[in-house]
Amino acid sequence: MKSTSLLFTILVSCSLLAGCYYDNEEALYPQLNSGCDTTNVTYAGSVVPVLVGSCYSCHSNANAASFGDNIRLESYSDVKSNLTRLYGAITWDPKFTRMPKNSGKLDDCSIRIIEIWMAQGAPNNIVPQGGVR
Ligand code: HEC
C-alpha cells in the first residue's frame, strides 16, 4: 500500500514536471526558435541548401529528366521561373502536386526560409538583405 502511493506520487510529480517543462515556446516549436535562422536568409546560403537536401535528387539538372518530370530547380533562373508552383508544392496547396514526392512535408523552418526569401523579392543573393523576418 505504502509503495503504491509512493509510486503514485512519483508518477504525478513526473507528469507535472514534464508538463511545466514542455509548456514553453522553445520546446513546442524547436525549429522556429533555437535551430531556425530567419535573420540572415539568402538564396545561396539558405534556400539552395533546402533544395539540395530535399529536391536535387529529382530536380537537379542531371536528374530532372529521369526523376523530376523535367522540372529543373538547380539554377537560380529555373528556381525563379518555377517559384509559384514550387511554393504551392512545398506547402501542399491542393492546386499543386505535393513535394517532396513520396516524402513528408518539409520542416517548418525550411518553408519559413523560402517564404522570407520570397517576401524579399526572391533575390539571387549571397549577402542577407534584412528587413523581413
Ligand atoms: C523523388 C523525386 C522527387 C523529389 C525528391 C522531389 N520531386 Fe518535385 N516532382 C517530381 C516528379 C516526378 C514530379 C512530376 C509530378 C509527379 O509525377 O508527381 C514533380 C513535380 C514537381 C513540381 C510541379 C508541381 C505542380 O503541381 O506543378 C514542383 C514545383 C516540384 N516538383 C518541386 C519540388 C521541390 C521544391 C522539391 C523539394 C522540396 C521536390 N520537388 C522534390 C519528383 C520529385
PDB file of N, CA and C and ligand atoms in Angstrom, residues 50-51 54-55 57-59 67-69 71 73 82 85-86 89-90 95-97 99-102 106, ligand 1:
ATOM      1  N   VAL A  50      18.263  23.892 -48.835  1.00  0.00           N
ATOM      2  CA  VAL A  50      16.990  23.166 -48.724  1.00  0.00           C
ATOM      3  C   VAL A  50      16.735  22.374 -50.008  1.00  0.00           C
ATOM      4  N   LEU A  51      16.957  23.041 -51.150  1.00  0.00           N
ATOM      5  CA  LEU A  51      16.700  22.376 -52.434  1.00  0.00           C
ATOM      6  C   LEU A  51      17.682  21.227 -52.652  1.00  0.00           C
ATOM      7  N   SER A  54      16.540  18.308 -50.305  1.00  0.00           N
ATOM      8  CA  SER A  54      15.224  17.670 -50.455  1.00  0.00           C
ATOM      9  C   SER A  54      14.740  17.546 -51.887  1.00  0.00           C
ATOM     10  N   CYS A  55      15.380  18.219 -52.828  1.00  0.00           N
ATOM     11  CA  CYS A  55      14.813  18.283 -54.180  1.00  0.00           C
ATOM     12  C   CYS A  55      15.778  17.866 -55.292  1.00  0.00           C
ATOM     13  N   SER A  57      17.697  15.440 -55.697  1.00  0.00           N
ATOM     14  CA  SER A  57      17.727  14.029 -56.076  1.00  0.00           C
ATOM     15  C   SER A  57      16.823  13.782 -57.275  1.00  0.00           C
ATOM     16  N   CYS A  58      15.850  14.642 -57.498  1.00  0.00           N
ATOM     17  CA  CYS A  58      14.975  14.510 -58.667  1.00  0.00           C
ATOM     18  C   CYS A  58      14.997  15.740 -59.576  1.00  0.00           C
ATOM     19  N   HIS A  59      15.304  16.915 -59.033  1.00  0.00           N
ATOM     20  CA  HIS A  59      15.172  18.145 -59.824  1.00  0.00           C
ATOM     21  C   HIS A  59      16.501  18.850 -60.116  1.00  0.00           C
ATOM     22  N   PHE A  67      13.959  11.728 -63.188  1.00  0.00           N
ATOM     23  CA  PHE A  67      13.158  11.598 -61.964  1.00  0.00           C
ATOM     24  C   PHE A  67      12.250  12.785 -61.666  1.00  0.00           C
ATOM     25  N   GLY A  68      12.493  13.922 -62.303  1.00  0.00           N
ATOM     26  CA  GLY A  68      11.804  15.145 -61.883  1.00  0.00           C
ATOM     27  C   GLY A  68      10.858  15.721 -62.899  1.00  0.00           C
ATOM     28  N   ASP A  69      10.366  14.901 -63.820  1.00  0.00           N
ATOM     29  CA  ASP A  69       9.395  15.382 -64.804  1.00  0.00           C
ATOM     30  C   ASP A  69       9.957  16.579 -65.588  1.00  0.00           C
ATOM     31  N   ILE A  71      11.478  19.056 -64.578  1.00  0.00           N
ATOM     32  CA  ILE A  71      11.452  20.330 -63.850  1.00  0.00           C
ATOM     33  C   ILE A  71      12.802  20.492 -63.166  1.00  0.00           C
ATOM     34  N   LEU A  73      15.457  22.572 -60.827  1.00  0.00           N
ATOM     35  CA  LEU A  73      15.474  23.535 -59.723  1.00  0.00           C
ATOM     36  C   LEU A  73      16.904  23.767 -59.252  1.00  0.00           C
ATOM     37  N   ASN A  82      10.013  28.865 -61.621  1.00  0.00           N
ATOM     38  CA  ASN A  82       9.094  27.845 -61.092  1.00  0.00           C
ATOM     39  C   ASN A  82       8.581  28.187 -59.700  1.00  0.00           C
ATOM     40  N   ARG A  85       4.780  27.559 -58.430  1.00  0.00           N
ATOM     41  CA  ARG A  85       4.417  26.152 -58.204  1.00  0.00           C
ATOM     42  C   ARG A  85       5.337  25.479 -57.209  1.00  0.00           C
ATOM     43  N   LEU A  86       6.582  25.965 -57.115  1.00  0.00           N
ATOM     44  CA  LEU A  86       7.476  25.428 -56.078  1.00  0.00           C
ATOM     45  C   LEU A  86       6.859  25.669 -54.693  1.00  0.00           C
ATOM     46  N   ALA A  89       3.795  23.623 -54.150  1.00  0.00           N
ATOM     47  CA  ALA A  89       4.105  22.196 -53.963  1.00  0.00           C
ATOM     48  C   ALA A  89       4.617  21.918 -52.551  1.00  0.00           C
ATOM     49  N   ILE A  90       5.484  22.803 -52.009  1.00  0.00           N
ATOM     50  CA  ILE A  90       6.046  22.516 -50.678  1.00  0.00           C
ATOM     51  C   ILE A  90       5.085  22.848 -49.546  1.00  0.00           C
ATOM     52  N   LYS A  95      -3.781  22.800 -55.201  1.00  0.00           N
ATOM     53  CA  LYS A  95      -3.705  23.076 -56.643  1.00  0.00           C
ATOM     54  C   LYS A  95      -2.420  22.512 -57.262  1.00  0.00           C
ATOM     55  N   PHE A  96      -1.508  22.022 -56.435  1.00  0.00           N
ATOM     56  CA  PHE A  96      -0.226  21.530 -56.936  1.00  0.00           C
ATOM     57  C   PHE A  96       0.044  20.120 -56.416  1.00  0.00           C
ATOM     58  N   THR A  97       1.026  19.475 -57.064  1.00  0.00           N
ATOM     59  CA  THR A  97       1.435  18.152 -56.589  1.00  0.00           C
ATOM     60  C   THR A  97       2.306  18.332 -55.348  1.00  0.00           C
ATOM     61  N   MET A  99       5.115  18.158 -52.778  1.00  0.00           N
ATOM     62  CA  MET A  99       6.551  17.884 -52.823  1.00  0.00           C
ATOM     63  C   MET A  99       7.137  18.036 -51.429  1.00  0.00           C
ATOM     64  N   PRO A 100       8.259  17.376 -51.129  1.00  0.00           N
ATOM     65  CA  PRO A 100       8.978  16.423 -51.967  1.00  0.00           C
ATOM     66  C   PRO A 100       8.157  15.153 -52.225  1.00  0.00           C
ATOM     67  N   LYS A 101       8.266  14.650 -53.443  1.00  0.00           N
ATOM     68  CA  LYS A 101       7.477  13.492 -53.850  1.00  0.00           C
ATOM     69  C   LYS A 101       7.786  12.285 -52.966  1.00  0.00           C
ATOM     70  N   ASN A 102       6.747  11.560 -52.609  1.00  0.00           N
ATOM     71  CA  ASN A 102       6.869  10.342 -51.793  1.00  0.00           C
ATOM     72  C   ASN A 102       7.602  10.577 -50.475  1.00  0.00           C
ATOM     73  N   LEU A 106       8.176  19.329 -45.961  1.00  0.00           N
ATOM     74  CA  LEU A 106       9.379  19.982 -45.453  1.00  0.00           C
ATOM     75  C   LEU A 106       9.123  20.498 -44.040  1.00  0.00           C
TER      76      LEU A 106
HETATM   77  C1  HEC B   1      11.600  11.521 -55.659  1.00  0.00           C
HETATM   78  C2  HEC B   1      11.688  12.546 -56.674  1.00  0.00           C
HETATM   79  C3  HEC B   1      11.269  13.953 -56.328  1.00  0.00           C
HETATM   80  C4  HEC B   1      11.663  14.716 -55.275  1.00  0.00           C
HETATM   81  C5  HEC B   1      12.586  14.358 -54.122  1.00  0.00           C
HETATM   82  C6  HEC B   1      11.040  15.998 -55.466  1.00  0.00           C
HETATM   83  N1  HEC B   1      10.296  15.996 -56.581  1.00  0.00           N
HETATM   84 FE1  HEC B   1       9.212  17.514 -57.348  1.00  0.00          FE
HETATM   85  N2  HEC B   1       8.450  16.311 -58.760  1.00  0.00           N
HETATM   86  C7  HEC B   1       8.837  15.019 -59.018  1.00  0.00           C
HETATM   87  C8  HEC B   1       8.026  14.484 -60.098  1.00  0.00           C
HETATM   88  C9  HEC B   1       8.165  13.086 -60.684  1.00  0.00           C
HETATM   89  C10 HEC B   1       7.137  15.497 -60.484  1.00  0.00           C
HETATM   90  C11 HEC B   1       6.025  15.440 -61.548  1.00  0.00           C
HETATM   91  C12 HEC B   1       4.700  15.203 -60.883  1.00  0.00           C
HETATM   92  C13 HEC B   1       4.576  13.810 -60.377  1.00  0.00           C
HETATM   93  O1  HEC B   1       4.872  12.866 -61.108  1.00  0.00           O
HETATM   94  O2  HEC B   1       4.213  13.629 -59.220  1.00  0.00           O
HETATM   95  C14 HEC B   1       7.446  16.632 -59.641  1.00  0.00           C
HETATM   96  C15 HEC B   1       6.784  17.840 -59.710  1.00  0.00           C
HETATM   97  C16 HEC B   1       7.200  18.977 -59.069  1.00  0.00           C
HETATM   98  C17 HEC B   1       6.649  20.294 -59.262  1.00  0.00           C
HETATM   99  C18 HEC B   1       5.466  20.656 -60.150  1.00  0.00           C
HETATM  100  C19 HEC B   1       4.223  20.566 -59.262  1.00  0.00           C
HETATM  101  C20 HEC B   1       2.994  21.105 -59.909  1.00  0.00           C
HETATM  102  O3  HEC B   1       1.902  20.803 -59.407  1.00  0.00           O
HETATM  103  O4  HEC B   1       3.104  21.862 -60.884  1.00  0.00           O
HETATM  104  C21 HEC B   1       7.343  21.144 -58.469  1.00  0.00           C
HETATM  105  C22 HEC B   1       7.165  22.649 -58.355  1.00  0.00           C
HETATM  106  C23 HEC B   1       8.297  20.367 -57.738  1.00  0.00           C
HETATM  107  N3  HEC B   1       8.202  19.046 -58.113  1.00  0.00           N
HETATM  108  C24 HEC B   1       9.137  20.878 -56.781  1.00  0.00           C
HETATM  109  C25 HEC B   1       9.850  20.091 -55.905  1.00  0.00           C
HETATM  110  C26 HEC B   1      10.552  20.615 -54.763  1.00  0.00           C
HETATM  111  C27 HEC B   1      10.617  22.081 -54.373  1.00  0.00           C
HETATM  112  C28 HEC B   1      11.127  19.547 -54.136  1.00  0.00           C
HETATM  113  C29 HEC B   1      11.918  19.573 -52.872  1.00  0.00           C
HETATM  114  C30 HEC B   1      11.301  20.179 -51.724  1.00  0.00           C
HETATM  115  C31 HEC B   1      10.790  18.362 -54.904  1.00  0.00           C
HETATM  116  N4  HEC B   1      10.013  18.741 -55.959  1.00  0.00           N
HETATM  117  C32 HEC B   1      11.209  17.074 -54.595  1.00  0.00           C
HETATM  118  C33 HEC B   1       9.798  14.332 -58.344  1.00  0.00           C
HETATM  119  C34 HEC B   1      10.400  14.750 -57.164  1.00  0.00           C
END
